[in-house]
CSV table of N, CA, C and O in Angstrom, one decimal:
chain,number,residue,atom,x,y,z
B,233,MET,N,5.8,45.7,113.6
B,233,MET,CA,7.1,46.3,113.2
B,233,MET,C,7.1,46.4,111.7
B,233,MET,O,6.8,45.4,111.0
B,234,GLN,N,7.5,47.5,111.2
B,234,GLN,CA,7.7,47.7,109.8
B,234,GLN,C,9.1,48.0,109.4
B,234,GLN,O,9.8,48.8,110.0
B,235,ILE,N,9.7,47.2,108.5
B,235,ILE,CA,11.1,47.3,108.1
B,235,ILE,C,11.1,47.6,106.6
B,235,ILE,O,10.4,46.8,105.8
B,236,SER,N,11.8,48.6,106.2
B,236,SER,CA,11.9,48.9,104.7
B,236,SER,C,13.4,48.7,104.4
B,236,SER,O,14.3,49.0,105.2
B,237,ASN,N,13.7,48.2,103.2
B,237,ASN,CA,15.0,48.0,102.7
B,237,ASN,C,15.2,48.7,101.4
B,237,ASN,O,14.3,48.6,100.5
B,238,LEU,N,16.3,49.5,101.2
B,238,LEU,CA,16.5,50.3,100.0
B,238,LEU,C,16.4,49.4,98.7
B,238,LEU,O,15.8,49.9,97.7
B,239,SER,N,16.9,48.2,98.8
B,239,SER,CA,16.9,47.4,97.6
B,239,SER,C,15.5,47.0,97.1
B,239,SER,O,15.3,46.6,96.0
B,240,ASP,N,14.5,47.1,98.0
B,240,ASP,CA,13.1,46.8,97.7
B,240,ASP,C,12.3,48.0,97.2
B,240,ASP,O,11.1,47.8,96.8
B,241,LEU,N,12.8,49.2,97.2
B,241,LEU,CA,12.1,50.4,97.0
B,241,LEU,C,12.2,50.9,95.6
B,241,LEU,O,13.4,51.0,95.1
B,242,GLU,N,11.2,51.4,95.0
B,242,GLU,CA,11.2,52.1,93.7
B,242,GLU,C,11.6,53.5,93.9
B,242,GLU,O,11.2,54.2,94.9
B,243,SER,N,12.4,54.0,93.0
B,243,SER,CA,12.8,55.4,93.1
B,243,SER,C,11.8,56.3,92.3
B,243,SER,O,11.1,55.8,91.4
B,244,PHE,N,11.8,57.6,92.6
B,244,PHE,CA,11.0,58.6,91.9
B,244,PHE,C,11.8,59.9,91.9
B,244,PHE,O,12.7,60.1,92.7
B,245,THR,N,11.4,60.8,91.0
B,245,THR,CA,12.1,62.1,90.9
B,245,THR,C,11.3,63.1,91.6
B,245,THR,O,10.1,63.3,91.4
B,246,THR,N,11.9,63.9,92.5
B,246,THR,CA,11.3,64.9,93.3
B,246,THR,C,11.3,66.2,92.5
B,246,THR,O,11.9,66.3,91.4
B,247,LEU,N,10.6,67.3,93.0
B,247,LEU,CA,10.6,68.5,92.3
B,247,LEU,C,11.9,69.1,92.0
B,247,LEU,O,12.1,69.9,91.1
B,248,ASP,N,12.9,68.9,92.9
B,248,ASP,CA,14.3,69.4,92.7
B,248,ASP,C,15.1,68.7,91.7
B,248,ASP,O,16.2,69.1,91.3
B,249,GLY,N,14.6,67.5,91.2
B,249,GLY,CA,15.3,66.8,90.2
B,249,GLY,C,16.1,65.6,90.7
B,249,GLY,O,16.7,64.9,89.9
B,250,SER,N,16.2,65.4,92.0
B,250,SER,CA,17.0,64.3,92.5
B,250,SER,C,16.1,63.0,92.5
B,250,SER,O,14.9,63.1,92.4
B,251,ARG,N,16.8,61.9,92.4
B,251,ARG,CA,16.1,60.6,92.5
B,251,ARG,C,16.0,60.2,93.9
B,251,ARG,O,17.0,60.2,94.7
B,252,ILE,N,14.8,59.7,94.4
B,252,ILE,CA,14.5,59.5,95.8
B,252,ILE,C,14.0,58.0,95.9
B,252,ILE,O,13.2,57.6,95.1
B,253,ARG,N,14.4,57.4,97.0
B,253,ARG,CA,13.8,56.2,97.5
B,253,ARG,C,13.4,56.5,99.0
B,253,ARG,O,14.3,56.6,99.8
B,254,GLU,N,12.1,56.5,99.2
B,254,GLU,CA,11.7,56.9,100.6
B,254,GLU,C,11.7,55.6,101.5
B,254,GLU,O,10.9,54.7,101.2
B,255,LEU,N,12.4,55.7,102.6
B,255,LEU,CA,12.5,54.6,103.5
B,255,LEU,C,11.4,54.6,104.5
B,255,LEU,O,10.9,53.6,105.0
B,256,ALA,N,11.0,55.8,104.9
B,256,ALA,CA,9.9,56.0,105.9
B,256,ALA,C,9.2,57.3,105.7
B,256,ALA,O,9.8,58.3,105.4
B,257,GLY,N,7.9,57.3,105.8
B,257,GLY,CA,7.1,58.5,105.7
B,257,GLY,C,5.6,58.2,105.9
B,257,GLY,O,5.2,57.1,105.8
B,258,PRO,N,4.8,59.2,106.2
B,258,PRO,CA,3.4,59.0,106.5
B,258,PRO,C,2.6,58.5,105.4
B,258,PRO,O,1.5,57.9,105.6
B,259,ALA,N,3.0,58.6,104.1
B,259,ALA,CA,2.3,58.1,103.0
B,259,ALA,C,2.1,56.5,103.1
B,259,ALA,O,1.2,56.0,102.6
B,260,TRP,N,3.1,55.9,103.7
B,260,TRP,CA,3.1,54.4,103.6
B,260,TRP,C,3.7,53.7,104.8
B,260,TRP,O,3.7,52.4,104.9
B,261,THR,N,4.1,54.4,105.8
B,261,THR,CA,4.7,53.8,107.1
B,261,THR,C,4.0,54.4,108.3
B,261,THR,O,3.2,55.3,108.2
B,262,ALA,N,4.3,53.9,109.4
B,262,ALA,CA,3.8,54.4,110.7
B,262,ALA,C,4.3,55.8,111.1
B,262,ALA,O,3.8,56.4,112.0
B,263,ALA,N,5.4,56.3,110.4
B,263,ALA,CA,5.9,57.6,110.7
B,263,ALA,C,4.9,58.7,110.4
B,263,ALA,O,4.2,58.7,109.4
B,264,ARG,N,4.7,59.6,111.4
B,264,ARG,CA,3.7,60.6,111.2
B,264,ARG,C,4.3,62.0,111.2
B,264,ARG,O,3.7,62.9,110.6
B,265,ASN,N,5.5,62.3,111.8
B,265,ASN,CA,6.0,63.6,111.9
B,265,ASN,C,7.3,63.8,111.2
B,265,ASN,O,7.9,64.9,111.3
B,266,GLN,N,7.8,62.8,110.5
B,266,GLN,CA,9.1,63.0,109.8
B,266,GLN,C,9.1,62.0,108.6
B,266,GLN,O,8.3,61.1,108.5
B,267,SER,N,10.1,62.2,107.7
B,267,SER,CA,10.3,61.2,106.7
B,267,SER,C,11.8,61.0,106.5
B,267,SER,O,12.6,61.9,106.9
B,268,LEU,N,12.2,59.9,105.9
B,268,LEU,CA,13.6,59.6,105.7
B,268,LEU,C,13.7,59.0,104.3
B,268,LEU,O,12.9,58.0,103.9
B,269,ALA,N,14.6,59.5,103.5
B,269,ALA,CA,14.7,59.0,102.1
B,269,ALA,C,16.2,59.1,101.7
B,269,ALA,O,17.0,59.9,102.2
B,270,GLU,N,16.6,58.2,100.8
B,270,GLU,CA,17.9,58.3,100.1
B,270,GLU,C,17.7,59.0,98.8
B,270,GLU,O,16.8,58.8,98.1
B,271,ALA,N,18.5,60.0,98.6
B,271,ALA,CA,18.5,60.9,97.4
B,271,ALA,C,19.8,60.6,96.7
B,271,ALA,O,20.9,60.5,97.3
B,272,THR,N,19.7,60.6,95.3
B,272,THR,CA,20.9,60.5,94.5
B,272,THR,C,20.9,61.6,93.4
B,272,THR,O,19.9,61.8,92.7
B,273,VAL,N,22.0,62.3,93.3
B,273,VAL,CA,22.2,63.2,92.2
B,273,VAL,C,23.3,62.6,91.3
B,273,VAL,O,24.4,62.2,91.8
B,274,PRO,N,23.0,62.4,90.0
B,274,PRO,CA,23.9,61.6,89.2
B,274,PRO,C,25.2,62.4,89.0
B,274,PRO,O,25.3,63.6,89.1
B,275,ALA,N,26.3,61.6,88.6
B,275,ALA,CA,27.6,62.2,88.4
B,275,ALA,C,27.4,63.4,87.4
B,275,ALA,O,26.8,63.3,86.4
B,276,GLY,N,28.0,64.5,87.7
B,276,GLY,CA,27.9,65.7,86.9
B,276,GLY,C,26.6,66.4,86.9
B,276,GLY,O,26.4,67.4,86.3
B,277,GLY,N,25.6,65.9,87.7
B,277,GLY,CA,24.3,66.5,87.8
B,277,GLY,C,24.1,67.5,88.9
B,277,GLY,O,25.1,67.8,89.7
B,278,GLU,N,23.0,68.1,89.0
B,278,GLU,CA,22.7,69.1,90.0
B,278,GLU,C,21.2,69.1,90.3
B,278,GLU,O,20.4,68.6,89.5
B,279,THR,N,20.8,69.6,91.4
B,279,THR,CA,19.4,69.8,91.7
B,279,THR,C,19.0,71.2,91.4
B,279,THR,O,19.8,72.1,91.2
B,280,GLN,N,17.7,71.4,91.4
B,280,GLN,CA,17.2,72.8,91.2
B,280,GLN,C,17.1,73.4,92.6
B,280,GLN,O,16.6,72.8,93.5
B,281,GLU,N,17.6,74.7,92.7
B,281,GLU,CA,17.5,75.3,94.0
B,281,GLU,C,16.1,75.5,94.4
B,281,GLU,O,15.2,75.8,93.6
B,282,HIS,N,15.9,75.3,95.7
B,282,HIS,CA,14.5,75.4,96.3
B,282,HIS,C,14.6,75.6,97.8
B,282,HIS,O,15.7,75.5,98.4
B,283,TYR,N,13.5,75.8,98.4
B,283,TYR,CA,13.5,75.8,99.9
B,283,TYR,C,12.1,75.2,100.3
B,283,TYR,O,11.2,75.0,99.5
B,284,HIS,N,12.0,74.9,101.6
B,284,HIS,CA,10.8,74.4,102.2
B,284,HIS,C,10.4,75.4,103.3
B,284,HIS,O,11.1,75.8,104.2
B,285,ALA,N,9.1,75.9,103.1
B,285,ALA,CA,8.6,76.9,104.0
B,285,ALA,C,8.5,76.5,105.4
B,285,ALA,O,8.8,77.2,106.4
B,286,VAL,N,8.2,75.2,105.7
B,286,VAL,CA,7.9,74.7,107.0
B,286,VAL,C,9.0,73.6,107.4
B,286,VAL,O,9.4,73.6,108.6
B,287,THR,N,9.4,72.8,106.5
B,287,THR,CA,10.2,71.6,106.8
B,287,THR,C,11.7,72.0,107.1
B,287,THR,O,12.3,72.7,106.4
B,288,GLU,N,12.2,71.3,108.2
B,288,GLU,CA,13.6,71.3,108.5
B,288,GLU,C,14.2,70.0,107.9
B,288,GLU,O,13.5,69.0,108.0
B,289,GLU,N,15.3,70.1,107.3
B,289,GLU,CA,16.0,68.9,106.7
B,289,GLU,C,17.3,68.7,107.3
B,289,GLU,O,18.0,69.6,107.6
B,290,LEU,N,17.7,67.4,107.3
B,290,LEU,CA,19.1,67.0,107.6
B,290,LEU,C,19.5,66.2,106.4
B,290,LEU,O,18.9,65.3,106.0
B,291,TYR,N,20.7,66.6,105.9
B,291,TYR,CA,21.3,65.8,104.8
B,291,TYR,C,22.5,65.1,105.3
B,291,TYR,O,23.5,65.8,105.9
B,292,TYR,N,22.6,63.8,105.2
B,292,TYR,CA,23.8,63.1,105.6
B,292,TYR,C,24.3,62.4,104.4
B,292,TYR,O,23.6,61.5,103.8
B,293,PHE,N,25.5,62.8,103.9
B,293,PHE,CA,26.1,62.3,102.7
B,293,PHE,C,26.7,60.9,102.9
B,293,PHE,O,27.6,60.8,103.8
B,294,THR,N,26.3,59.9,102.1
B,294,THR,CA,26.8,58.5,102.3
B,294,THR,C,27.7,58.1,101.2
B,294,THR,O,28.5,57.1,101.4
B,295,ALA,N,27.8,58.7,100.1
B,295,ALA,CA,28.7,58.4,99.0
B,295,ALA,C,28.9,59.5,98.1
B,295,ALA,O,28.0,60.4,97.9
B,296,GLY,N,30.1,59.6,97.5
B,296,GLY,CA,30.4,60.6,96.5
B,296,GLY,C,30.9,61.9,97.1
B,296,GLY,O,31.1,62.0,98.3
B,297,ALA,N,31.0,62.9,96.2
B,297,ALA,CA,31.4,64.2,96.7
B,297,ALA,C,30.8,65.2,95.7
B,297,ALA,O,30.3,64.9,94.6
B,298,GLY,N,30.8,66.5,96.1
B,298,GLY,CA,30.2,67.5,95.3
B,298,GLY,C,30.2,68.9,96.1
B,298,GLY,O,31.1,69.1,96.9
B,299,ARG,N,29.2,69.7,95.7
B,299,ARG,CA,29.1,71.0,96.4
B,299,ARG,C,27.7,71.2,96.8
B,299,ARG,O,26.7,70.7,96.2
B,300,MET,N,27.5,72.0,97.8
B,300,MET,CA,26.2,72.4,98.3
B,300,MET,C,26.1,73.9,98.5
B,300,MET,O,27.1,74.5,99.1
B,301,ARG,N,25.0,74.5,98.1
B,301,ARG,CA,24.8,75.9,98.4
B,301,ARG,C,23.7,75.9,99.5
B,301,ARG,O,22.6,75.2,99.3
B,302,LEU,N,23.9,76.6,100.6
B,302,LEU,CA,22.9,76.8,101.6
B,302,LEU,C,22.8,78.3,101.9
B,302,LEU,O,23.7,78.9,102.4
B,303,GLY,N,21.6,78.9,101.5
B,303,GLY,CA,21.5,80.3,101.6
B,303,GLY,C,22.5,80.9,100.6
B,303,GLY,O,22.5,80.6,99.4
B,304,THR,N,23.4,81.7,101.0
B,304,THR,CA,24.4,82.3,100.1
B,304,THR,C,25.8,81.7,100.2
B,304,THR,O,26.7,82.0,99.6
B,305,GLU,N,25.9,80.7,101.1
B,305,GLU,CA,27.2,80.0,101.3
B,305,GLU,C,27.3,78.7,100.5
B,305,GLU,O,26.3,77.9,100.4
B,306,GLU,N,28.4,78.5,99.9
B,306,GLU,CA,28.6,77.3,99.0
B,306,GLU,C,29.9,76.6,99.5
B,306,GLU,O,30.9,77.3,99.7
B,307,ARG,N,29.8,75.3,99.7
B,307,ARG,CA,30.9,74.5,100.2
B,307,ARG,C,31.0,73.2,99.6
B,307,ARG,O,30.0,72.6,99.2
B,308,ALA,N,32.2,72.5,99.7
B,308,ALA,CA,32.3,71.2,99.2
B,308,ALA,C,31.7,70.2,100.3
B,308,ALA,O,31.7,70.5,101.5
B,309,VAL,N,31.1,69.2,99.8
B,309,VAL,CA,30.5,68.1,100.6
B,309,VAL,C,31.0,66.8,100.2
B,309,VAL,O,31.3,66.6,99.0
B,310,ARG,N,31.1,65.8,101.1
B,310,ARG,CA,31.5,64.4,100.7
B,310,ARG,C,30.9,63.5,101.7
B,310,ARG,O,30.3,63.9,102.7
B,311,ALA,N,31.1,62.2,101.4
B,311,ALA,CA,30.5,61.1,102.3
B,311,ALA,C,31.0,61.4,103.7
B,311,ALA,O,32.2,61.7,103.9
B,312,GLY,N,30.1,61.3,104.7
B,312,GLY,CA,30.4,61.5,106.1
B,312,GLY,C,30.0,62.8,106.6
B,312,GLY,O,29.9,63.0,107.8
B,313,ASP,N,29.7,63.8,105.7
B,313,ASP,CA,29.3,65.1,106.1
B,313,ASP,C,27.8,65.1,106.4
B,313,ASP,O,27.0,64.4,105.8
B,314,CYS,N,27.4,66.0,107.3
B,314,CYS,CA,26.0,66.2,107.7
B,314,CYS,C,25.7,67.7,107.6
B,314,CYS,O,26.5,68.5,108.2
B,315,VAL,N,24.6,68.1,107.0
B,315,VAL,CA,24.2,69.5,106.8
B,315,VAL,C,22.8,69.7,107.4
B,315,VAL,O,21.9,69.0,107.0
B,316,VAL,N,22.6,70.7,108.2
B,316,VAL,CA,21.3,71.1,108.7
B,316,VAL,C,20.7,72.2,107.8
B,316,VAL,O,21.4,73.2,107.6
B,317,ILE,N,19.5,72.0,107.4
B,317,ILE,CA,18.9,73.0,106.5
B,317,ILE,C,17.6,73.5,107.2
B,317,ILE,O,16.6,72.9,107.3
B,318,PRO,N,17.7,74.7,107.7
B,318,PRO,CA,16.6,75.3,108.4
B,318,PRO,C,15.4,75.6,107.4
B,318,PRO,O,15.7,75.9,106.2
B,319,PRO,N,14.2,75.6,107.9
B,319,PRO,CA,13.1,76.0,107.1
B,319,PRO,C,13.3,77.4,106.4
B,319,PRO,O,13.9,78.3,107.0
B,320,GLY,N,12.9,77.5,105.2
B,320,GLY,CA,13.0,78.8,104.5
B,320,GLY,C,14.3,79.1,103.9
B,320,GLY,O,14.5,80.2,103.3
B,321,THR,N,15.3,78.2,104.0
B,321,THR,CA,16.6,78.4,103.5
B,321,THR,C,16.8,77.8,102.1
B,321,THR,O,16.8,76.6,102.0
B,322,PRO,N,17.1,78.6,101.1
B,322,PRO,CA,17.3,78.0,99.7
B,322,PRO,C,18.5,77.1,99.8
B,322,PRO,O,19.5,77.4,100.4
B,323,HIS,N,18.5,76.0,99.0
B,323,HIS,CA,19.6,75.0,98.9
B,323,HIS,C,19.6,74.3,97.6
B,323,HIS,O,18.6,74.2,96.9
B,324,LYS,N,20.8,73.9,97.3
B,324,LYS,CA,21.1,73.2,95.9
B,324,LYS,C,22.3,72.3,96.1
B,324,LYS,O,23.2,72.6,96.8
B,325,LEU,N,22.3,71.2,95.3
B,325,LEU,CA,23.4,70.3,95.3
B,325,LEU,C,24.0,70.2,93.9
B,325,LEU,O,23.3,70.2,92.9
B,326,TRP,N,25.3,69.9,93.8
B,326,TRP,CA,26.0,69.5,92.6
B,326,TRP,C,26.8,68.3,92.9
B,326,TRP,O,27.6,68.3,93.9
B,327,ALA,N,26.7,67.3,92.0
B,327,ALA,CA,27.6,66.1,92.2
B,327,ALA,C,28.9,66.3,91.4
B,327,ALA,O,28.9,67.0,90.3
B,328,SER,N,29.9,65.7,91.8
B,328,SER,CA,31.2,65.7,91.1
B,328,SER,C,31.0,65.0,89.7
B,328,SER,O,30.1,64.3,89.6
B,329,GLU,N,31.9,65.2,88.8
B,329,GLU,CA,31.8,64.6,87.5
B,329,GLU,C,32.1,63.1,87.6
B,329,GLU,O,31.8,62.3,86.7
B,330,ASP,N,32.8,62.7,88.7
B,330,ASP,CA,33.3,61.3,88.7
B,330,ASP,C,32.3,60.3,89.2
B,330,ASP,O,32.4,59.1,88.8
B,331,GLU,N,31.4,60.7,90.1
B,331,GLU,CA,30.5,59.7,90.7
B,331,GLU,C,29.2,60.4,91.3
B,331,GLU,O,29.2,61.6,91.5
B,332,PRO,N,28.1,59.6,91.4
B,332,PRO,CA,26.9,60.2,92.0
B,332,PRO,C,27.1,60.7,93.4
B,332,PRO,O,28.0,60.2,94.1
B,333,LEU,N,26.4,61.6,93.8
B,333,LEU,CA,26.3,62.1,95.2
B,333,LEU,C,25.1,61.5,95.8
B,333,LEU,O,24.0,61.7,95.4
B,334,VAL,N,25.3,60.8,96.9
B,334,VAL,CA,24.2,60.0,97.5
B,334,VAL,C,24.1,60.5,99.0
B,334,VAL,O,25.1,60.7,99.7
B,335,LEU,N,22.9,60.7,99.4
B,335,LEU,CA,22.6,61.2,100.8
B,335,LEU,C,21.3,60.7,101.4
B,335,LEU,O,20.4,60.3,100.6
B,336,LEU,N,21.3,60.7,102.7
B,336,LEU,CA,20.1,60.4,103.4
B,336,LEU,C,19.5,61.8,103.8
B,336,LEU,O,20.2,62.6,104.2
B,337,CYS,N,18.2,61.9,103.5
B,337,CYS,CA,17.5,63.2,103.8
B,337,CYS,C,16.4,62.9,104.8
B,337,CYS,O,15.5,62.1,104.5
B,338,CYS,N,16.5,63.5,106.0
B,338,CYS,CA,15.5,63.4,107.0
B,338,CYS,C,14.7,64.7,107.0
B,338,CYS,O,15.3,65.8,107.1
B,339,CYS,N,13.4,64.7,106.9
B,339,CYS,CA,12.5,65.9,106.9
B,339,CYS,C,11.6,65.8,108.1
B,339,CYS,O,11.0,64.8,108.4
B,340,SER,N,11.5,67.0,108.8
B,340,SER,CA,10.5,67.1,109.8
B,340,SER,C,9.9,68.5,109.8
B,340,SER,O,10.6,69.5,109.8
B,341,PRO,N,8.5,68.6,109.6
B,341,PRO,CA,7.6,67.5,109.3
B,341,PRO,C,8.0,66.8,108.0
B,341,PRO,O,8.8,67.2,107.3
B,342,ALA,N,7.3,65.7,107.8
B,342,ALA,CA,7.6,64.8,106.6
B,342,ALA,C,7.5,65.6,105.3
B,342,ALA,O,6.8,66.6,105.2
B,343,TYR,N,8.3,65.2,104.3
B,343,TYR,CA,8.4,65.8,103.0
B,343,TYR,C,7.0,65.9,102.4
B,343,TYR,O,6.3,64.9,102.4
B,344,ARG,N,6.7,67.1,101.8
B,344,ARG,CA,5.5,67.3,101.0
B,344,ARG,C,5.9,68.2,99.8
B,344,ARG,O,6.5,69.2,100.0
B,345,ASP,N,5.5,67.8,98.6
B,345,ASP,CA,5.7,68.6,97.5
B,345,ASP,C,5.1,70.0,97.7
B,345,ASP,O,5.7,71.0,97.3
B,346,SER,N,4.0,70.1,98.4
B,346,SER,CA,3.3,71.4,98.6
B,346,SER,C,4.1,72.4,99.5
B,346,SER,O,3.9,73.6,99.5
B,347,ASP,N,5.2,71.9,100.2
B,347,ASP,CA,6.0,72.7,101.0
B,347,ASP,C,7.3,73.1,100.3
B,347,ASP,O,8.1,73.8,100.8
B,348,THR,N,7.4,72.7,99.0
B,348,THR,CA,8.6,72.9,98.3
B,348,THR,C,8.4,74.1,97.4
B,348,THR,O,7.5,74.1,96.6
B,349,VAL,N,9.3,75.1,97.5
B,349,VAL,CA,9.2,76.4,96.7
B,349,VAL,C,10.5,76.4,95.8
B,349,VAL,O,11.6,76.5,96.3
B,350,MET,N,10.3,76.4,94.5
B,350,MET,CA,11.4,76.4,93.6
B,350,MET,C,11.8,77.8,93.4
B,350,MET,O,11.0,78.7,93.3
B,351,THR,N,13.2,78.0,93.4
B,351,THR,CA,13.7,79.4,93.3
B,351,THR,C,14.6,79.6,92.1
B,351,THR,O,15.1,80.7,91.9
B,352,GLU,N,14.7,78.6,91.2
B,352,GLU,CA,15.4,78.8,89.9
B,352,GLU,C,14.8,77.9,88.9
B,352,GLU,O,14.0,77.0,89.2
B,353,GLU,N,15.2,78.1,87.6
B,353,GLU,CA,14.8,77.3,86.5
B,353,GLU,C,15.4,75.9,86.7
B,353,GLU,O,16.5,75.8,87.2
B,354,PRO,N,14.8,74.8,86.1
B,354,PRO,CA,15.5,73.5,86.1
B,354,PRO,C,16.8,73.5,85.5
B,354,PRO,O,17.0,74.3,84.5
B,355,PRO,N,17.8,72.7,86.0
B,355,PRO,CA,19.1,72.7,85.3
B,355,PRO,C,19.0,72.0,84.0
B,355,PRO,O,18.1,71.3,83.7
B,356,ARG,N,19.9,72.4,83.1
B,356,ARG,CA,20.0,71.8,81.8
B,356,ARG,C,20.3,70.3,81.9
B,356,ARG,O,21.1,69.9,82.7
B,357,GLN,N,19.6,69.5,81.1
B,357,GLN,CA,19.9,68.1,81.1
B,357,GLN,C,21.2,67.7,80.4
B,357,GLN,O,21.4,68.3,79.3
B,358,ARG,N,21.9,66.8,80.9
B,358,ARG,CA,23.2,66.4,80.3
B,358,ARG,C,22.9,65.4,79.1
B,358,ARG,O,22.0,64.6,79.3
B,359,ARG,N,23.6,65.5,78.1
B,359,ARG,CA,23.4,64.6,77.0
B,359,ARG,C,24.5,63.5,77.1
B,359,ARG,O,25.6,63.8,77.4
B,360,HIS,N,24.0,62.3,77.0
B,360,HIS,CA,25.0,61.1,77.1
B,360,HIS,C,25.2,60.5,75.8
B,360,HIS,O,24.4,60.4,74.9
């Protein structure tokens, strides 16, 4: 049995600009057909719009609030919301100014950078 705990995991930045801690995935666990990660968009931050040609994603928001664009529709999201992202659908997140937007992201098949297609320029970096 393999157990992973968020507090033991190093974070890294994905192509869309969010900070990720992967809980399960084929690179280092017994998972073969899916991956699960916690993603964080900092307060006032945003991801770069992108889509995945093959991968279906589920976003389950665990903390914070913000907005999400899925295709041409844009809506408010908050902790407790779940969004299904079909393959080939552009998507983007914005965190509120008050707190980070935190979510669990499940990908099937498992996340791969090679399946990520960027559709806009990177967002401007905030100065602190």
